[in-house]
Short mmCIF file of C-alpha atoms in Angstrom, two decimals:
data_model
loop_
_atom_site.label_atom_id
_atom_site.label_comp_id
_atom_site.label_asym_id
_atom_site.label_seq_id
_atom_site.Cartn_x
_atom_site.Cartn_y
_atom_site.Cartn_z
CA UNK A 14 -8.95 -57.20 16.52
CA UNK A 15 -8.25 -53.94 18.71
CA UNK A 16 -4.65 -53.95 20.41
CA UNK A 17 -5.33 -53.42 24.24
CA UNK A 18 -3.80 -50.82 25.18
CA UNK A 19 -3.55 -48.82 28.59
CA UNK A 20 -4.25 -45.28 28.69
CA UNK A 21 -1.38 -42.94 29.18
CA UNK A 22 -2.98 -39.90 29.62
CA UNK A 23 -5.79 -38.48 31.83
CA UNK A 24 -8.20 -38.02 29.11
CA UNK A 25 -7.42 -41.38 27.66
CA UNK A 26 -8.00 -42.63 31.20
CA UNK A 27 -11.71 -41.09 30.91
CA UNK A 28 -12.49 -42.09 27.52
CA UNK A 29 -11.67 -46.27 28.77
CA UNK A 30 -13.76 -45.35 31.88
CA UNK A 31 -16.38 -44.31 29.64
CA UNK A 32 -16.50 -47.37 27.76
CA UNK A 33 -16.35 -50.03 31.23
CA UNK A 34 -19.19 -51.69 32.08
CA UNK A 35 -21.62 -49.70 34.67
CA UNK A 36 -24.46 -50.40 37.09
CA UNK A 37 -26.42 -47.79 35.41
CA UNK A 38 -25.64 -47.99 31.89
CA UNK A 39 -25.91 -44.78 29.68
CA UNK A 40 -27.73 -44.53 26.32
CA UNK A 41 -26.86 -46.52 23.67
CA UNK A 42 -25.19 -45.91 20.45
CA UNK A 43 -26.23 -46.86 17.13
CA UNK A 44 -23.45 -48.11 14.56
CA UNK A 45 -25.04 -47.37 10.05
CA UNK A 46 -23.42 -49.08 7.75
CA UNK A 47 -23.37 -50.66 4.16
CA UNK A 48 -23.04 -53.63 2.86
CA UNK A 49 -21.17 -54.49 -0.61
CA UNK A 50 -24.16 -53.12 -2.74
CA UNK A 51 -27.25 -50.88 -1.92
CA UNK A 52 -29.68 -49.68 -3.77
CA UNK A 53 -30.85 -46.07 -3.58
CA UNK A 54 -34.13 -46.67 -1.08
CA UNK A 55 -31.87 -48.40 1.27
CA UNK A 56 -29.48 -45.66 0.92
CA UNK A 57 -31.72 -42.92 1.23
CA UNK A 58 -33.43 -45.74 4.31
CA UNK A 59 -30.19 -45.43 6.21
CA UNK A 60 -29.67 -41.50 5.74
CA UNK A 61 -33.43 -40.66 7.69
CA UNK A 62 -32.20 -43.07 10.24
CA UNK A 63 -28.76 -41.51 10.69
CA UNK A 64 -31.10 -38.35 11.10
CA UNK A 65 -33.64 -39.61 13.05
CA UNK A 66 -30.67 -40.83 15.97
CA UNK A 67 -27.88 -38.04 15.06
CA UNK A 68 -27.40 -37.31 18.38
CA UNK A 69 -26.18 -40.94 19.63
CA UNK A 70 -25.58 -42.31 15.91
CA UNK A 71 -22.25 -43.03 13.94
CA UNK A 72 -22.61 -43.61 10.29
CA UNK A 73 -19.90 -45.30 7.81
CA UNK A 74 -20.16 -44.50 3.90
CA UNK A 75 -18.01 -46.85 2.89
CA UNK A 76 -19.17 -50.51 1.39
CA UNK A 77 -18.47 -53.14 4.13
CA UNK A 78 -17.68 -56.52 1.52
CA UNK A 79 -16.81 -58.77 5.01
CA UNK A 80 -19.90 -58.06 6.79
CA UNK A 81 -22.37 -61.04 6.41
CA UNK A 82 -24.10 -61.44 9.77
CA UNK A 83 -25.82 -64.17 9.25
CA UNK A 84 -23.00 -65.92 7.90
CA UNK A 85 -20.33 -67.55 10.21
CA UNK A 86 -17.14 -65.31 9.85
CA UNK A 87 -19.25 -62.65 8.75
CA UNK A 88 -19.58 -60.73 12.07
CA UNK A 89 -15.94 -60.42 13.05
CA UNK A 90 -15.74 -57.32 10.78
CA UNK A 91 -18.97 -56.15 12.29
CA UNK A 92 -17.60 -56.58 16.00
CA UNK A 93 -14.59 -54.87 15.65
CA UNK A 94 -16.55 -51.88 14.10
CA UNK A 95 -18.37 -51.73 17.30
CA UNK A 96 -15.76 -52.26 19.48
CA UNK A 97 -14.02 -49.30 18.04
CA UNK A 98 -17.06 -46.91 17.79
CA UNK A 99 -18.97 -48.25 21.52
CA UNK A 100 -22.07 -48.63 19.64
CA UNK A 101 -24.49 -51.31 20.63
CA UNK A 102 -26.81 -51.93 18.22
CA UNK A 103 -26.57 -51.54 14.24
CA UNK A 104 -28.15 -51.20 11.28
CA UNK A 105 -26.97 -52.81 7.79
CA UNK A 106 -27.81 -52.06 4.48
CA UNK A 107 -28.22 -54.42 1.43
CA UNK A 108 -29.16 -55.28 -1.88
CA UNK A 109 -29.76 -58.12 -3.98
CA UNK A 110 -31.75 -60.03 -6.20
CA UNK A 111 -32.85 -62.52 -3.45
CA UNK A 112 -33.09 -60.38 -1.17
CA UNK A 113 -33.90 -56.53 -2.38
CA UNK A 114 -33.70 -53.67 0.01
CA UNK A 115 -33.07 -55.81 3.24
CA UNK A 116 -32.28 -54.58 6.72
CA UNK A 117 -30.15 -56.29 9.32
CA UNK A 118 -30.99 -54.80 12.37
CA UNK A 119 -28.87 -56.16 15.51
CA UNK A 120 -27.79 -55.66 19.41
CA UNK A 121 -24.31 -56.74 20.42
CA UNK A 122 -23.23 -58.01 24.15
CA UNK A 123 -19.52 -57.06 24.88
CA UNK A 124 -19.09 -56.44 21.69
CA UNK A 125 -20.24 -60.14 20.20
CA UNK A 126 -23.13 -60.65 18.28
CA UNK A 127 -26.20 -60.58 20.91
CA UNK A 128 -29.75 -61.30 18.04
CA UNK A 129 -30.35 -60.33 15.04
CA UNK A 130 -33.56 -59.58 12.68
CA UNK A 131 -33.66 -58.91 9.00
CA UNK A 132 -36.57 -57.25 6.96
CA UNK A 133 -37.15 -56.17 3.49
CA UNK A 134 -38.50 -52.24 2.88
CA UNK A 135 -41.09 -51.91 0.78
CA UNK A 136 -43.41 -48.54 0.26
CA UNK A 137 -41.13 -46.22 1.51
CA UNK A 138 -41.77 -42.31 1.59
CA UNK A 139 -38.98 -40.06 2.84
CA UNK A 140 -39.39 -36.83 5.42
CA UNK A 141 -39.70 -34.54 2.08
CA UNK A 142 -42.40 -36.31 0.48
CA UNK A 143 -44.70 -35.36 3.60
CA UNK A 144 -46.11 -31.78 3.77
CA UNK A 145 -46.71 -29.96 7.10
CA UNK A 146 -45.89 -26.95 9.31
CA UNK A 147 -42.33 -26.63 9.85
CA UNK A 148 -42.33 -25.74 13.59
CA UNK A 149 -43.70 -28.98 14.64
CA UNK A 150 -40.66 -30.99 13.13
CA UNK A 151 -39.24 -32.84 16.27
CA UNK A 152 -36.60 -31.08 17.92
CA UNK A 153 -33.09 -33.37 18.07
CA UNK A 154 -32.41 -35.13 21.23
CA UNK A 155 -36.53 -35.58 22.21
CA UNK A 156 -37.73 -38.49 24.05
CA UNK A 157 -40.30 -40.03 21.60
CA UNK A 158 -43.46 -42.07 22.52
CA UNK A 159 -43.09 -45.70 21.13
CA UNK A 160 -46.59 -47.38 20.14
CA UNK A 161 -47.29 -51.19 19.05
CA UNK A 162 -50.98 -51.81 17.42
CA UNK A 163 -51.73 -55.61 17.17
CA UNK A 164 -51.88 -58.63 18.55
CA UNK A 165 -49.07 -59.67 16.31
CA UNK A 166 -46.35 -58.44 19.10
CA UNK A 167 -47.71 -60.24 21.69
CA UNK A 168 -48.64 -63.47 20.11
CA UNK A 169 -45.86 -64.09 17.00
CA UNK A 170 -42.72 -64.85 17.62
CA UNK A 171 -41.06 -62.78 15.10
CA UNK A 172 -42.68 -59.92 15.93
CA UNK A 173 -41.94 -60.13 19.84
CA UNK A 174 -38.33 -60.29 18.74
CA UNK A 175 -38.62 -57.35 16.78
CA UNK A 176 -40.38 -55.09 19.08
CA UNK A 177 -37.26 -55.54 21.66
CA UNK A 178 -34.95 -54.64 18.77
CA UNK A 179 -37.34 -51.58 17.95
CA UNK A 180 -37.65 -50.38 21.10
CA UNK A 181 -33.53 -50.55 21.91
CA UNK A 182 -33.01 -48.15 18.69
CA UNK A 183 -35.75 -45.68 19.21
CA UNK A 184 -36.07 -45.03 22.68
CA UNK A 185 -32.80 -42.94 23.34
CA UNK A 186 -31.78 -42.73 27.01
CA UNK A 187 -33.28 -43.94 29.60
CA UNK A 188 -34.75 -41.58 32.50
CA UNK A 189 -36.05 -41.49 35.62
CA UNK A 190 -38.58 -37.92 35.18
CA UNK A 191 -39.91 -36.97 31.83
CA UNK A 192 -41.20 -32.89 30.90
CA UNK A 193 -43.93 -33.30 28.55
CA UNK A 194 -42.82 -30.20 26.72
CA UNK A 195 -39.27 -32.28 25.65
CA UNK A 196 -41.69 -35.18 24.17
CA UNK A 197 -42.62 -33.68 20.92
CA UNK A 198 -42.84 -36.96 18.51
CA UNK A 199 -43.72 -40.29 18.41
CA UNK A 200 -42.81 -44.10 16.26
CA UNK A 201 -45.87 -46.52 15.43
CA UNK A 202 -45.43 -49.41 14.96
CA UNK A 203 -48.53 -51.47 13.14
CA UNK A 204 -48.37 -55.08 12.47
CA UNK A 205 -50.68 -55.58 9.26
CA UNK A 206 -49.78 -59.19 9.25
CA UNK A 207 -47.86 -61.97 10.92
CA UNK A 208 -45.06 -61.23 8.87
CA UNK A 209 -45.67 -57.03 7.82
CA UNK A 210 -45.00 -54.14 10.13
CA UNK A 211 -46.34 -50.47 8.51
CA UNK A 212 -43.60 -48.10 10.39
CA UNK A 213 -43.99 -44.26 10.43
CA UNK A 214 -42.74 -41.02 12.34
CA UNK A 215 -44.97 -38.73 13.79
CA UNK A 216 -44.98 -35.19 15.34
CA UNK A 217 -47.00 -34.70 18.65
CA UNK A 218 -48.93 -31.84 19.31
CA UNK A 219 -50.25 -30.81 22.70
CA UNK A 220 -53.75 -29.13 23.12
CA UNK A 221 -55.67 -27.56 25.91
CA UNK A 222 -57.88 -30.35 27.38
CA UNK A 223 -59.22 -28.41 30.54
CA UNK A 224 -56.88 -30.99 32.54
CA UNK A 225 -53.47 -31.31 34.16
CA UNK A 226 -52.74 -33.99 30.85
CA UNK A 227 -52.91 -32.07 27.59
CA UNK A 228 -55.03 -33.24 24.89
CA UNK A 229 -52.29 -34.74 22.00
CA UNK A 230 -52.47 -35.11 18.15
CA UNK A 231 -50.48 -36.64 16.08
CA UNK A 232 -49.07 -35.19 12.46
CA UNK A 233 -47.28 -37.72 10.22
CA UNK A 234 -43.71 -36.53 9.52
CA UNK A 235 -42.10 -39.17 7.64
CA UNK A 236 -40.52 -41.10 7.45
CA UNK A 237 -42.48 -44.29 6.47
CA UNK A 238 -42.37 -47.91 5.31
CA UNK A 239 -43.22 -51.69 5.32
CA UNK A 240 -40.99 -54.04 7.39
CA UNK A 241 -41.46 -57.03 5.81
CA UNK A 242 -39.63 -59.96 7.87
CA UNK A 243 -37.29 -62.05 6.66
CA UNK A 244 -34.69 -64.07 8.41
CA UNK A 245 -34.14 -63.56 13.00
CA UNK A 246 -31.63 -65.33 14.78
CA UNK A 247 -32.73 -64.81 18.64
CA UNK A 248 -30.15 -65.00 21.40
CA UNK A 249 -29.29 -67.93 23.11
CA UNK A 250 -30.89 -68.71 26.66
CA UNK A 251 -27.66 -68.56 28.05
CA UNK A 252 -26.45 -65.09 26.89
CA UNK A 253 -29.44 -64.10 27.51
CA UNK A 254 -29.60 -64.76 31.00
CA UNK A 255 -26.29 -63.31 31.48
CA UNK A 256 -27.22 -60.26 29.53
CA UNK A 257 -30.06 -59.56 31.68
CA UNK A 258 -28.25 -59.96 35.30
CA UNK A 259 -28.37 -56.71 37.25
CA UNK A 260 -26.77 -56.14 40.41
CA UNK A 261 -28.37 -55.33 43.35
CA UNK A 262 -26.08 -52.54 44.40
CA UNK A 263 -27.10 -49.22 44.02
CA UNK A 264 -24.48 -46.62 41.80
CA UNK A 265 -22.78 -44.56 44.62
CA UNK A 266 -22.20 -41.12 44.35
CA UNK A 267 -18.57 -39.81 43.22
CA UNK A 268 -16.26 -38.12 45.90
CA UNK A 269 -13.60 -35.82 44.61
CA UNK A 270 -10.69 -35.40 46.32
CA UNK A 271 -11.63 -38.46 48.82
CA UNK A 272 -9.73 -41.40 49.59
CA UNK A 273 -10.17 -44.07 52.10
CA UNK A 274 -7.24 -45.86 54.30
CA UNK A 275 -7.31 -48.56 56.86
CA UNK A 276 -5.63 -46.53 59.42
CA UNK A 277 -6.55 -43.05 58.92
CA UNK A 278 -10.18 -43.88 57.72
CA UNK A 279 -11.49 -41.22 55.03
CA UNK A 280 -8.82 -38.50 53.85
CA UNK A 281 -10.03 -35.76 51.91
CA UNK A 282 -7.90 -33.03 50.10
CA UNK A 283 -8.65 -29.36 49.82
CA UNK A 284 -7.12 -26.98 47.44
CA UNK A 285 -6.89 -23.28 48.17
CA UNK A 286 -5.95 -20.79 45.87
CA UNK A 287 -2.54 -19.13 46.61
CA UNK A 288 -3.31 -15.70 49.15
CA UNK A 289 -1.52 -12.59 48.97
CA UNK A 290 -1.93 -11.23 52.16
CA UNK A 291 0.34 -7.82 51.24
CA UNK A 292 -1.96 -7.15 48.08
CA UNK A 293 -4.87 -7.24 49.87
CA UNK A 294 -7.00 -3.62 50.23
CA UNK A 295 -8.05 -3.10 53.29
CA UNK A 296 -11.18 -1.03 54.73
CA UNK A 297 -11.35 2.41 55.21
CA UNK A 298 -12.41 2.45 59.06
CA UNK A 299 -10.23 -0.59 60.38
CA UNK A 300 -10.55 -2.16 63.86
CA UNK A 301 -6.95 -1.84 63.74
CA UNK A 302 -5.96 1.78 63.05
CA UNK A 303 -8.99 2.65 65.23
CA UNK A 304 -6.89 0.37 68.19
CA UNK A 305 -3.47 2.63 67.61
CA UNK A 306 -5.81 5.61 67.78
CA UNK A 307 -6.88 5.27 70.27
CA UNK A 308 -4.00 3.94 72.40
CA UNK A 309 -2.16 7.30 71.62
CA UNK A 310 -4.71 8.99 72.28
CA UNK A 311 -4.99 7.52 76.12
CA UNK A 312 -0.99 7.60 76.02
CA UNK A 313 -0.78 11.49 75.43
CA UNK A 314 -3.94 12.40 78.04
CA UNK A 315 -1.50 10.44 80.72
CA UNK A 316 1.77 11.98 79.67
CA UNK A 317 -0.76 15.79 79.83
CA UNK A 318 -2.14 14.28 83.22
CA UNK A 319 1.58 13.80 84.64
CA UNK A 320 2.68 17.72 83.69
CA UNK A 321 -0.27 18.83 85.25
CA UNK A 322 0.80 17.35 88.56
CA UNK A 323 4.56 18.39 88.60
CA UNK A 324 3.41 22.20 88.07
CA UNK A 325 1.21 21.53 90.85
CA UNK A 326 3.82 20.14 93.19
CA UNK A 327 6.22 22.74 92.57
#
């Protein structure tokens, strides 16, 4: 595992503060890798998803021959991967006669194994194969619409389970106010059967509808495929419960330069930028030459005042 170590500099002091626990977490990151053999759907699979989530994605090229998630001793390899990148949930690509083109798709809780789901892809059709105007292609870093169709993910087991994990790797940040001009694509999700999902990648266009809400269309971008389900291991009640606590205190704001003491109360520090007073141009009409003005001026109309009189007295 990772050596703990303490952060000796400021922006190594950032980065760990980053990565602590918060009441308000921020997006979360998505860890692509291989397994020991792929074939060249599930490669070309795992590149349109790297694309899809570039913005909050890391992806490894390398084979990974000790991950086995759903063998014990298989995740340690996978853990420490996403302790060292602070990714949350992963995807893992592999190939082999039992199982051809499968999927692990997974969430991890402090950096442990949370649930997984496997699936096998079948009918896929990359972003190229699909023809369409160019200036509709989803801009990176859009919130996307996420739709279900069927009964399926309400009713089957397997499919609830993989909704969740769906809707932790497509839906990007959470946030409070949403412009309809950054929402520009959308994921369906259609379960043909209890055990089938069709999957596909859409662009949205907005029309004129007379009304406040704009009329919307969608344009199929690619990618697409068939989730076929395999093997899910759902989290324990337990972890799950703990996973799902929230506190009831609200994130407070950050004070700079503010520190609190039992005697004194709340100090606060200001910084001002060093002032040279002798370099400093000042106006043309100042209330302070205007002063010396006219005090001479009053000083020479008594000393004029004072000659006056001594002529007169002699």
């Amino acid at each position: 595992m990772l050596e703990i170590k303490t952060a000796k500099t400021r922006k190594g002091k950032r980065e760990l503060e980053k990565r602590a626990p918060k009441l308000v977490e921020s997006g979360k990151k998505t860890l692509i890798l291989h397994g020991t053999k792929t074939s060249g759907v599930l490669n070309a699979v795992l590149a349109q998803i790297y694309h899809l989530k570039k913005d909050c994605a890391v992806k490894y090229s390398r084979r990974n021959e000790n991950v086995k998630p759903f063998e014990a001793g298989g995740e340690t390899s996978l853990e420490f991967f996403s302790l060292k990148t602070d990714c949350s949930i992963f995807v893992y690509g592999s190939h082999s006669k039992k199982r051809p083109d499968n999927l692990v798709i997974g969430r991890t809780y402090d950096h442990h194994i949370y649930d997984l789901v496997e699936v096998g892809v079948e009918n896929f059709k990359p972003m190229e194969s699909f023809s369409y105007n160019k200036k509709l292609a989803p801009k990176e870093g859009s919130k996307p619409f996420i739709v279900f169709i069927g009964e399926g993910f309400e009713a089957v087991e397997e499919l609830k389970h993989l909704k969740e994990v769906l809707l932790d790797l497509l839906r990007g940040e959470v946030v409070e106010n949403l412009n309809l001009a950054g929402v520009d694509r959308a994921y369906v999700c259609a379960a043909l059967s209890p055990n089938r999902v069709f999957f596909t990648h859409c662009a949205l266009r907005l029309k004129k509808s007379g009304t406040v809400v704009p009329r919307m269309e969608l344009e199929e971008v690619g990618p697409s495929m068939d989730f076929v389900l395999r093997r899910h291991r759902p989290p324990n009640e337990s972890l799950r419960k703990e996973a799902l606590k929230t506190s009831r205190e609200k994130p407070k704001k950050k004070e700079k330069n503010v520190k609190k003491d039992e005697l004194q109360g709340k100090i606060g520090s200001i910084y001002i930028p060093d002032q040279k007073v002798g370099e400093t141009p000042l106006p043309y009409k100042a209330k302070g030459v205007k002063r010396e003005r006219r005090e001479s001026k009053r000083k020479n109309e008594s000393d004029g005042s004072a000659s006056k009189r001594k002529k007169e007295d002699s």
